Amino acid sequence: MKMNWKQVTFVAAACAVCASVFVSSANAADWGQYEVDDRRSGFTYMTDESRAMQVDSFQNPGMIWVEQGAELWTEVNGKAGKSCASCHEDATAAMKGVAARYPVYDEGAKTLQSVETQINHCLENNMQAEPYKWESTEMLSMTSFINNQSLGMPVDVKIDGPAAEWYEKGKAFYYERRGQLDMACKHCHEDNAGGIIRANTLTQGQVNGFPTYRLKWQKVGSIHRRFRGCNKQVRSAPFGYGSDEYLALELYVKWRGRGLPVETPAVRN
């Protein structure tokens, strides 16, 4: 039986709709912990190969930094003659949950502390050692090691009390247009998640896997490196590593991913 063009078009459209529904249903069923309500980890946007690389600790290249961090944990550093283990002992117990709840407001320091700023606070004040530079091998290794102790735990940052002001600043940053392209974070990661730009798939911009090993970078990088990269892409002057602007944004974006699992070190394109 021959079909005319109208019949062919109708059948093709019907098949496309059915396929779309099938794929959407499969995705919704398959992502498990990587999807919480309307929040999806960047893991769900990656290729099968990238996902397989991440979940296999022998294949995951980011584990090199985790292993280096484990060595730094017990290494004596500074005039006080201490290592991180001198105070915190076993990292698997002491650091469990840290990545899930940071950034946190520090009443003593009267500021918001990320894992990076907390590490440097301990180095300078407790160990009498030099602070790590933000994107140094030492900092990336230590943060990778510490955050990896919370692997699989749901993100649960607090945005009440003194942290509320930081949360609001981060939210304002997220929705503020900036740069020569006059774009805000939300234009890519909220309005067009799942779309394609410059041959790259846009995600929700969740940060539950940082420090992340990016195939583009061929190394792990911090959340603030990613923020700076995004600012540059919209032709806006980036803020400094550890700046109040990025600390506030980190808190807000981390809250946007509440309930998603810590994936450090995640693998992303």
mmCIF file of N, CA and C in Angstrom, residues 87-191:
data_model
loop_
_atom_site.group_PDB
_atom_site.id
_atom_site.type_symbol
_atom_site.label_atom_id
_atom_site.label_comp_id
_atom_site.label_asym_id
_atom_site.label_seq_id
_atom_site.Cartn_x
_atom_site.Cartn_y
_atom_site.Cartn_z
ATOM 1 N N CYS A 87 45.236 17.635 63.873
ATOM 2 C CA CYS A 87 44.011 18.105 64.522
ATOM 3 C C CYS A 87 42.801 17.247 64.171
ATOM 4 N N HIS A 88 42.674 16.924 62.888
ATOM 5 C CA HIS A 88 41.446 16.272 62.408
ATOM 6 C C HIS A 88 41.531 14.753 62.342
ATOM 7 N N GLU A 89 42.728 14.208 62.509
ATOM 8 C CA GLU A 89 42.950 12.758 62.491
ATOM 9 C C GLU A 89 42.444 12.123 61.193
ATOM 10 N N ASP A 90 41.516 11.183 61.293
ATOM 11 C CA ASP A 90 41.068 10.416 60.130
ATOM 12 C C ASP A 90 40.118 11.241 59.267
ATOM 13 N N ALA A 91 40.532 11.548 58.050
ATOM 14 C CA ALA A 91 39.726 12.391 57.162
ATOM 15 C C ALA A 91 38.415 11.732 56.767
ATOM 16 N N THR A 92 38.399 10.405 56.673
ATOM 17 C CA THR A 92 37.175 9.728 56.252
ATOM 18 C C THR A 92 36.034 9.971 57.229
ATOM 19 N N ALA A 93 36.382 10.236 58.480
ATOM 20 C CA ALA A 93 35.364 10.541 59.485
ATOM 21 C C ALA A 93 35.214 12.045 59.684
ATOM 22 N N ALA A 94 36.348 12.746 59.845
ATOM 23 C CA ALA A 94 36.310 14.176 60.164
ATOM 24 C C ALA A 94 35.785 15.035 59.023
ATOM 25 N N MET A 95 36.063 14.646 57.792
ATOM 26 C CA MET A 95 35.675 15.467 56.644
ATOM 27 C C MET A 95 34.386 14.992 55.970
ATOM 28 N N LYS A 96 33.815 13.916 56.455
ATOM 29 C CA LYS A 96 32.572 13.418 55.871
ATOM 30 C C LYS A 96 31.448 14.432 56.081
ATOM 31 N N GLY A 97 30.818 14.854 55.002
ATOM 32 C CA GLY A 97 29.725 15.826 55.083
ATOM 33 C C GLY A 97 30.139 17.258 54.839
ATOM 34 N N VAL A 98 31.449 17.527 54.836
ATOM 35 C CA VAL A 98 31.928 18.902 54.645
ATOM 36 C C VAL A 98 31.499 19.452 53.290
ATOM 37 N N ALA A 99 31.743 18.709 52.230
ATOM 38 C CA ALA A 99 31.401 19.190 50.886
ATOM 39 C C ALA A 99 29.903 19.390 50.719
ATOM 40 N N ALA A 100 29.111 18.612 51.435
ATOM 41 C CA ALA A 100 27.656 18.713 51.314
ATOM 42 C C ALA A 100 27.116 19.990 51.955
ATOM 43 N N ARG A 101 27.785 20.495 52.993
ATOM 44 C CA ARG A 101 27.238 21.643 53.715
ATOM 45 C C ARG A 101 27.973 22.963 53.486
ATOM 46 N N TYR A 102 29.135 22.928 52.867
ATOM 47 C CA TYR A 102 29.866 24.174 52.570
ATOM 48 C C TYR A 102 29.405 24.763 51.260
ATOM 49 N N PRO A 103 29.449 26.129 51.157
ATOM 50 C CA PRO A 103 29.976 27.154 52.060
ATOM 51 C C PRO A 103 29.099 27.333 53.319
ATOM 52 N N VAL A 104 29.749 27.736 54.406
ATOM 53 C CA VAL A 104 29.052 28.004 55.659
ATOM 54 C C VAL A 104 29.491 29.363 56.198
ATOM 55 N N TYR A 105 28.617 29.969 56.984
ATOM 56 C CA TYR A 105 28.982 31.241 57.618
ATOM 57 C C TYR A 105 29.767 30.938 58.883
ATOM 58 N N ASP A 106 30.928 31.558 59.010
ATOM 59 C CA ASP A 106 31.822 31.373 60.150
ATOM 60 C C ASP A 106 31.622 32.533 61.115
ATOM 61 N N GLU A 107 31.047 32.239 62.266
ATOM 62 C CA GLU A 107 30.774 33.288 63.260
ATOM 63 C C GLU A 107 32.058 33.935 63.758
ATOM 64 N N GLY A 108 33.115 33.138 63.905
ATOM 65 C CA GLY A 108 34.375 33.683 64.396
ATOM 66 C C GLY A 108 35.021 34.633 63.412
ATOM 67 N N ALA A 109 35.046 34.246 62.154
ATOM 68 C CA ALA A 109 35.667 35.071 61.115
ATOM 69 C C ALA A 109 34.715 36.128 60.566
ATOM 70 N N LYS A 110 33.428 35.999 60.901
ATOM 71 C CA LYS A 110 32.394 36.941 60.435
ATOM 72 C C LYS A 110 32.338 37.021 58.910
ATOM 73 N N THR A 111 32.433 35.855 58.286
ATOM 74 C CA THR A 111 32.371 35.822 56.824
ATOM 75 C C THR A 111 31.917 34.446 56.365
ATOM 76 N N LEU A 112 31.625 34.335 55.088
ATOM 77 C CA LEU A 112 31.270 33.046 54.501
ATOM 78 C C LEU A 112 32.555 32.306 54.140
ATOM 79 N N GLN A 113 32.638 31.061 54.536
ATOM 80 C CA GLN A 113 33.828 30.263 54.256
ATOM 81 C C GLN A 113 33.489 29.158 53.256
ATOM 82 N N SER A 114 34.288 29.072 52.210
ATOM 83 C CA SER A 114 34.221 27.925 51.306
ATOM 84 C C SER A 114 35.235 26.903 51.804
ATOM 85 N N VAL A 115 35.277 25.744 51.195
ATOM 86 C CA VAL A 115 36.280 24.749 51.590
ATOM 87 C C VAL A 115 37.682 25.322 51.398
ATOM 88 N N GLU A 116 37.877 26.061 50.301
ATOM 89 C CA GLU A 116 39.198 26.639 50.021
ATOM 90 C C GLU A 116 39.614 27.668 51.071
ATOM 91 N N THR A 117 38.711 28.577 51.412
ATOM 92 C CA THR A 117 39.073 29.612 52.387
ATOM 93 C C THR A 117 39.268 29.005 53.773
ATOM 94 N N GLN A 118 38.524 27.940 54.080
ATOM 95 C CA GLN A 118 38.690 27.270 55.368
ATOM 96 C C GLN A 118 40.044 26.577 55.444
ATOM 97 N N ILE A 119 40.458 25.968 54.345
ATOM 98 C CA ILE A 119 41.781 25.332 54.300
ATOM 99 C C ILE A 119 42.870 26.363 54.579
ATOM 100 N N ASN A 120 42.794 27.504 53.908
ATOM 101 C CA ASN A 120 43.817 28.535 54.106
ATOM 102 C C ASN A 120 43.750 29.139 55.502
ATOM 103 N N HIS A 121 42.563 29.225 56.068
ATOM 104 C CA HIS A 121 42.423 29.713 57.446
ATOM 105 C C HIS A 121 43.171 28.780 58.403
ATOM 106 N N CYS A 122 43.009 27.486 58.205
ATOM 107 C CA CYS A 122 43.701 26.511 59.054
ATOM 108 C C CYS A 122 45.214 26.551 58.841
ATOM 109 N N LEU A 123 45.628 26.663 57.588
ATOM 110 C CA LEU A 123 47.059 26.720 57.288
ATOM 111 C C LEU A 123 47.721 27.898 57.990
ATOM 112 N N GLU A 124 47.112 29.061 57.886
ATOM 113 C CA GLU A 124 47.713 30.279 58.435
ATOM 114 C C GLU A 124 47.612 30.348 59.948
ATOM 115 N N ASN A 125 46.465 30.002 60.509
ATOM 116 C CA ASN A 125 46.226 30.215 61.933
ATOM 117 C C ASN A 125 46.609 29.032 62.815
ATOM 118 N N ASN A 126 46.393 27.819 62.335
ATOM 119 C CA ASN A 126 46.665 26.650 63.166
ATOM 120 C C ASN A 126 48.017 25.999 62.884
ATOM 121 N N MET A 127 48.448 26.078 61.641
ATOM 122 C CA MET A 127 49.697 25.418 61.261
ATOM 123 C C MET A 127 50.841 26.400 61.053
ATOM 124 N N GLN A 128 50.520 27.700 61.054
ATOM 125 C CA GLN A 128 51.512 28.759 60.805
ATOM 126 C C GLN A 128 52.265 28.489 59.504
ATOM 127 N N ALA A 129 51.481 28.161 58.485
ATOM 128 C CA ALA A 129 52.041 27.846 57.169
ATOM 129 C C ALA A 129 51.546 28.850 56.142
ATOM 130 N N GLU A 130 52.181 28.861 54.996
ATOM 131 C CA GLU A 130 51.754 29.741 53.917
ATOM 132 C C GLU A 130 50.450 29.222 53.308
ATOM 133 N N PRO A 131 49.531 30.122 52.980
ATOM 134 C CA PRO A 131 48.276 29.679 52.355
ATOM 135 C C PRO A 131 48.525 29.156 50.946
ATOM 136 N N TYR A 132 47.653 28.287 50.499
ATOM 137 C CA TYR A 132 47.753 27.782 49.128
ATOM 138 C C TYR A 132 47.187 28.806 48.152
ATOM 139 N N LYS A 133 47.775 28.896 46.982
ATOM 140 C CA LYS A 133 47.160 29.684 45.916
ATOM 141 C C LYS A 133 45.940 28.921 45.418
ATOM 142 N N TRP A 134 44.921 29.673 44.973
ATOM 143 C CA TRP A 134 43.595 29.093 44.727
ATOM 144 C C TRP A 134 43.610 27.916 43.746
ATOM 145 N N GLU A 135 44.265 28.069 42.608
ATOM 146 C CA GLU A 135 44.258 27.008 41.595
ATOM 147 C C GLU A 135 45.555 26.204 41.595
ATOM 148 N N SER A 136 46.285 26.258 42.693
ATOM 149 C CA SER A 136 47.530 25.497 42.783
ATOM 150 C C SER A 136 47.230 24.004 42.879
ATOM 151 N N THR A 137 48.226 23.203 42.558
ATOM 152 C CA THR A 137 48.081 21.752 42.678
ATOM 153 C C THR A 137 47.737 21.368 44.107
ATOM 154 N N GLU A 138 48.357 22.062 45.070
ATOM 155 C CA GLU A 138 48.105 21.753 46.483
ATOM 156 C C GLU A 138 46.653 22.011 46.865
ATOM 157 N N MET A 139 46.120 23.174 46.478
ATOM 158 C CA MET A 139 44.742 23.504 46.837
ATOM 159 C C MET A 139 43.746 22.578 46.141
ATOM 160 N N LEU A 140 43.952 22.345 44.857
ATOM 161 C CA LEU A 140 43.037 21.474 44.119
ATOM 162 C C LEU A 140 43.095 20.043 44.639
ATOM 163 N N SER A 141 44.276 19.607 45.042
ATOM 164 C CA SER A 141 44.418 18.256 45.590
ATOM 165 C C SER A 141 43.736 18.144 46.945
ATOM 166 N N MET A 142 43.942 19.145 47.801
ATOM 167 C CA MET A 142 43.349 19.088 49.129
ATOM 168 C C MET A 142 41.827 19.186 49.072
ATOM 169 N N THR A 143 41.316 20.089 48.242
ATOM 170 C CA THR A 143 39.855 20.217 48.139
ATOM 171 C C THR A 143 39.240 18.975 47.498
ATOM 172 N N SER A 144 39.933 18.392 46.530
ATOM 173 C CA SER A 144 39.430 17.159 45.909
ATOM 174 C C SER A 144 39.364 16.036 46.937
ATOM 175 N N PHE A 145 40.410 15.926 47.747
ATOM 176 C CA PHE A 145 40.466 14.882 48.774
ATOM 177 C C PHE A 145 39.381 15.082 49.826
ATOM 178 N N ILE A 146 39.261 16.308 50.322
ATOM 179 C CA ILE A 146 38.261 16.591 51.355
ATOM 180 C C ILE A 146 36.848 16.376 50.821
ATOM 181 N N ASN A 147 36.560 16.910 49.647
ATOM 182 C CA ASN A 147 35.207 16.791 49.102
ATOM 183 C C ASN A 147 34.857 15.352 48.747
ATOM 184 N N ASN A 148 35.859 14.581 48.362
ATOM 185 C CA ASN A 148 35.618 13.181 48.016
ATOM 186 C C ASN A 148 35.149 12.357 49.210
ATOM 187 N N GLN A 149 35.426 12.832 50.422
ATOM 188 C CA GLN A 149 34.971 12.114 51.621
ATOM 189 C C GLN A 149 33.456 12.179 51.778
ATOM 190 N N SER A 150 32.815 13.082 51.035
ATOM 191 C CA SER A 150 31.349 13.224 51.089
ATOM 192 C C SER A 150 30.678 12.633 49.855
ATOM 193 N N LEU A 151 31.412 11.846 49.090
ATOM 194 C CA LEU A 151 30.904 11.295 47.837
ATOM 195 C C LEU A 151 29.553 10.608 48.043
ATOM 196 N N GLY A 152 28.563 11.036 47.252
ATOM 197 C CA GLY A 152 27.231 10.440 47.312
ATOM 198 C C GLY A 152 26.285 11.089 48.300
ATOM 199 N N MET A 153 26.792 11.927 49.196
ATOM 200 C CA MET A 153 25.930 12.596 50.171
ATOM 201 C C MET A 153 25.162 13.736 49.509
ATOM 202 N N PRO A 154 23.913 13.972 49.893
ATOM 203 C CA PRO A 154 23.130 15.046 49.269
ATOM 204 C C PRO A 154 23.579 16.433 49.716
ATOM 205 N N VAL A 155 23.625 17.354 48.782
ATOM 206 C CA VAL A 155 23.972 18.747 49.084
ATOM 207 C C VAL A 155 22.923 19.336 50.020
ATOM 208 N N ASP A 156 23.378 20.000 51.083
ATOM 209 C CA ASP A 156 22.445 20.536 52.080
ATOM 210 C C ASP A 156 23.042 21.788 52.725
ATOM 211 N N VAL A 157 23.183 22.858 51.949
ATOM 212 C CA VAL A 157 23.735 24.101 52.493
ATOM 213 C C VAL A 157 22.654 24.868 53.251
ATOM 214 N N LYS A 158 23.085 25.646 54.237
ATOM 215 C CA LYS A 158 22.165 26.446 55.038
ATOM 216 C C LYS A 158 22.163 27.885 54.532
ATOM 217 N N ILE A 159 20.982 28.441 54.376
ATOM 218 C CA ILE A 159 20.875 29.811 53.859
ATOM 219 C C ILE A 159 20.103 30.708 54.824
ATOM 220 N N ASP A 160 19.995 30.273 56.084
ATOM 221 C CA ASP A 160 19.306 31.099 57.077
ATOM 222 C C ASP A 160 20.332 31.815 57.945
ATOM 223 N N GLY A 161 19.858 32.598 58.894
ATOM 224 C CA GLY A 161 20.751 33.325 59.786
ATOM 225 C C GLY A 161 21.666 34.269 59.027
ATOM 226 N N PRO A 162 22.927 34.384 59.453
ATOM 227 C CA PRO A 162 23.863 35.300 58.780
ATOM 228 C C PRO A 162 24.137 34.928 57.323
ATOM 229 N N ALA A 163 23.902 33.662 56.961
ATOM 230 C CA ALA A 163 24.149 33.232 55.578
ATOM 231 C C ALA A 163 23.100 33.778 54.620
ATOM 232 N N ALA A 164 21.963 34.226 55.155
ATOM 233 C CA ALA A 164 20.863 34.694 54.301
ATOM 234 C C ALA A 164 21.283 35.877 53.431
ATOM 235 N N GLU A 165 22.064 36.787 54.001
ATOM 236 C CA GLU A 165 22.518 37.953 53.241
ATOM 237 C C GLU A 165 23.409 37.523 52.076
ATOM 238 N N TRP A 166 24.269 36.561 52.312
ATOM 239 C CA TRP A 166 25.138 36.051 51.248
ATOM 240 C C TRP A 166 24.321 35.354 50.165
ATOM 241 N N TYR A 167 23.320 34.610 50.601
ATOM 242 C CA TYR A 167 22.439 33.924 49.648
ATOM 243 C C TYR A 167 21.754 34.926 48.727
ATOM 244 N N GLU A 168 21.237 36.005 49.300
ATOM 245 C CA GLU A 168 20.535 37.011 48.497
ATOM 246 C C GLU A 168 21.491 37.701 47.521
ATOM 247 N N LYS A 169 22.723 37.940 47.964
ATOM 248 C CA LYS A 169 23.713 38.550 47.065
ATOM 249 C C LYS A 169 24.044 37.604 45.910
ATOM 250 N N GLY A 170 24.171 36.332 46.232
ATOM 251 C CA GLY A 170 24.454 35.348 45.191
ATOM 252 C C GLY A 170 23.312 35.213 44.208
ATOM 253 N N LYS A 171 22.095 35.263 44.714
ATOM 254 C CA LYS A 171 20.913 35.188 43.847
ATOM 255 C C LYS A 171 20.851 36.392 42.922
ATOM 256 N N ALA A 172 21.119 37.577 43.469
ATOM 257 C CA ALA A 172 21.111 38.796 42.653
ATOM 258 C C ALA A 172 22.158 38.704 41.546
ATOM 259 N N PHE A 173 23.331 38.174 41.878
ATOM 260 C CA PHE A 173 24.396 38.001 40.884
ATOM 261 C C PHE A 173 23.925 37.079 39.766
ATOM 262 N N TYR A 174 23.274 35.992 40.134
ATOM 263 C CA TYR A 174 22.843 34.973 39.172
ATOM 264 C C TYR A 174 21.881 35.536 38.127
ATOM 265 N N TYR A 175 21.050 36.473 38.547
ATOM 266 C CA TYR A 175 20.025 37.014 37.636
ATOM 267 C C TYR A 175 20.406 38.359 37.021
ATOM 268 N N GLU A 176 21.580 38.866 37.358
ATOM 269 C CA GLU A 176 22.005 40.175 36.837
ATOM 270 C C GLU A 176 22.688 40.031 35.481
ATOM 271 N N ARG A 177 22.231 40.821 34.523
ATOM 272 C CA ARG A 177 22.885 40.843 33.214
ATOM 273 C C ARG A 177 24.257 41.505 33.353
ATOM 274 N N ARG A 178 25.231 41.010 32.579
ATOM 275 C CA ARG A 178 26.570 41.585 32.661
ATOM 276 C C ARG A 178 27.311 41.355 31.356
ATOM 277 N N GLY A 179 28.370 42.123 31.184
ATOM 278 C CA GLY A 179 29.238 41.956 30.023
ATOM 279 C C GLY A 179 28.680 42.527 28.738
ATOM 280 N N GLN A 180 29.505 42.505 27.705
ATOM 281 C CA GLN A 180 29.102 43.033 26.400
ATOM 282 C C GLN A 180 27.956 42.239 25.781
ATOM 283 N N LEU A 181 27.814 40.968 26.172
ATOM 284 C CA LEU A 181 26.710 40.161 25.646
ATOM 285 C C LEU A 181 25.422 40.363 26.435
ATOM 286 N N ASP A 182 25.508 41.126 27.537
ATOM 287 C CA ASP A 182 24.328 41.477 28.331
ATOM 288 C C ASP A 182 23.544 40.231 28.753
ATOM 289 N N MET A 183 24.264 39.264 29.312
ATOM 290 C CA MET A 183 23.636 38.007 29.706
ATOM 291 C C MET A 183 23.840 37.737 31.190
ATOM 292 N N ALA A 184 22.884 37.028 31.770
ATOM 293 C CA ALA A 184 22.969 36.581 33.154
ATOM 294 C C ALA A 184 23.179 35.068 33.180
ATOM 295 N N CYS A 185 23.571 34.551 34.329
ATOM 296 C CA CYS A 185 23.765 33.104 34.480
ATOM 297 C C CYS A 185 22.511 32.342 34.063
ATOM 298 N N LYS A 186 21.374 32.892 34.416
ATOM 299 C CA LYS A 186 20.109 32.197 34.205
ATOM 300 C C LYS A 186 19.766 32.024 32.730
ATOM 301 N N HIS A 187 20.301 32.868 31.861
ATOM 302 C CA HIS A 187 19.974 32.752 30.441
ATOM 303 C C HIS A 187 20.468 31.434 29.849
ATOM 304 N N CYS A 188 21.595 30.935 30.344
ATOM 305 C CA CYS A 188 22.096 29.639 29.876
ATOM 306 C C CYS A 188 21.567 28.494 30.737
ATOM 307 N N HIS A 189 21.713 28.627 32.051
ATOM 308 C CA HIS A 189 21.535 27.484 32.939
ATOM 309 C C HIS A 189 20.123 27.299 33.477
ATOM 310 N N GLU A 190 19.277 28.281 33.290
ATOM 311 C CA GLU A 190 17.881 28.150 33.714
ATOM 312 C C GLU A 190 16.946 28.136 32.511
ATOM 313 N N ASP A 191 17.142 29.083 31.599
ATOM 314 C CA ASP A 191 16.239 29.205 30.448
ATOM 315 C C ASP A 191 16.541 28.208 29.340
#
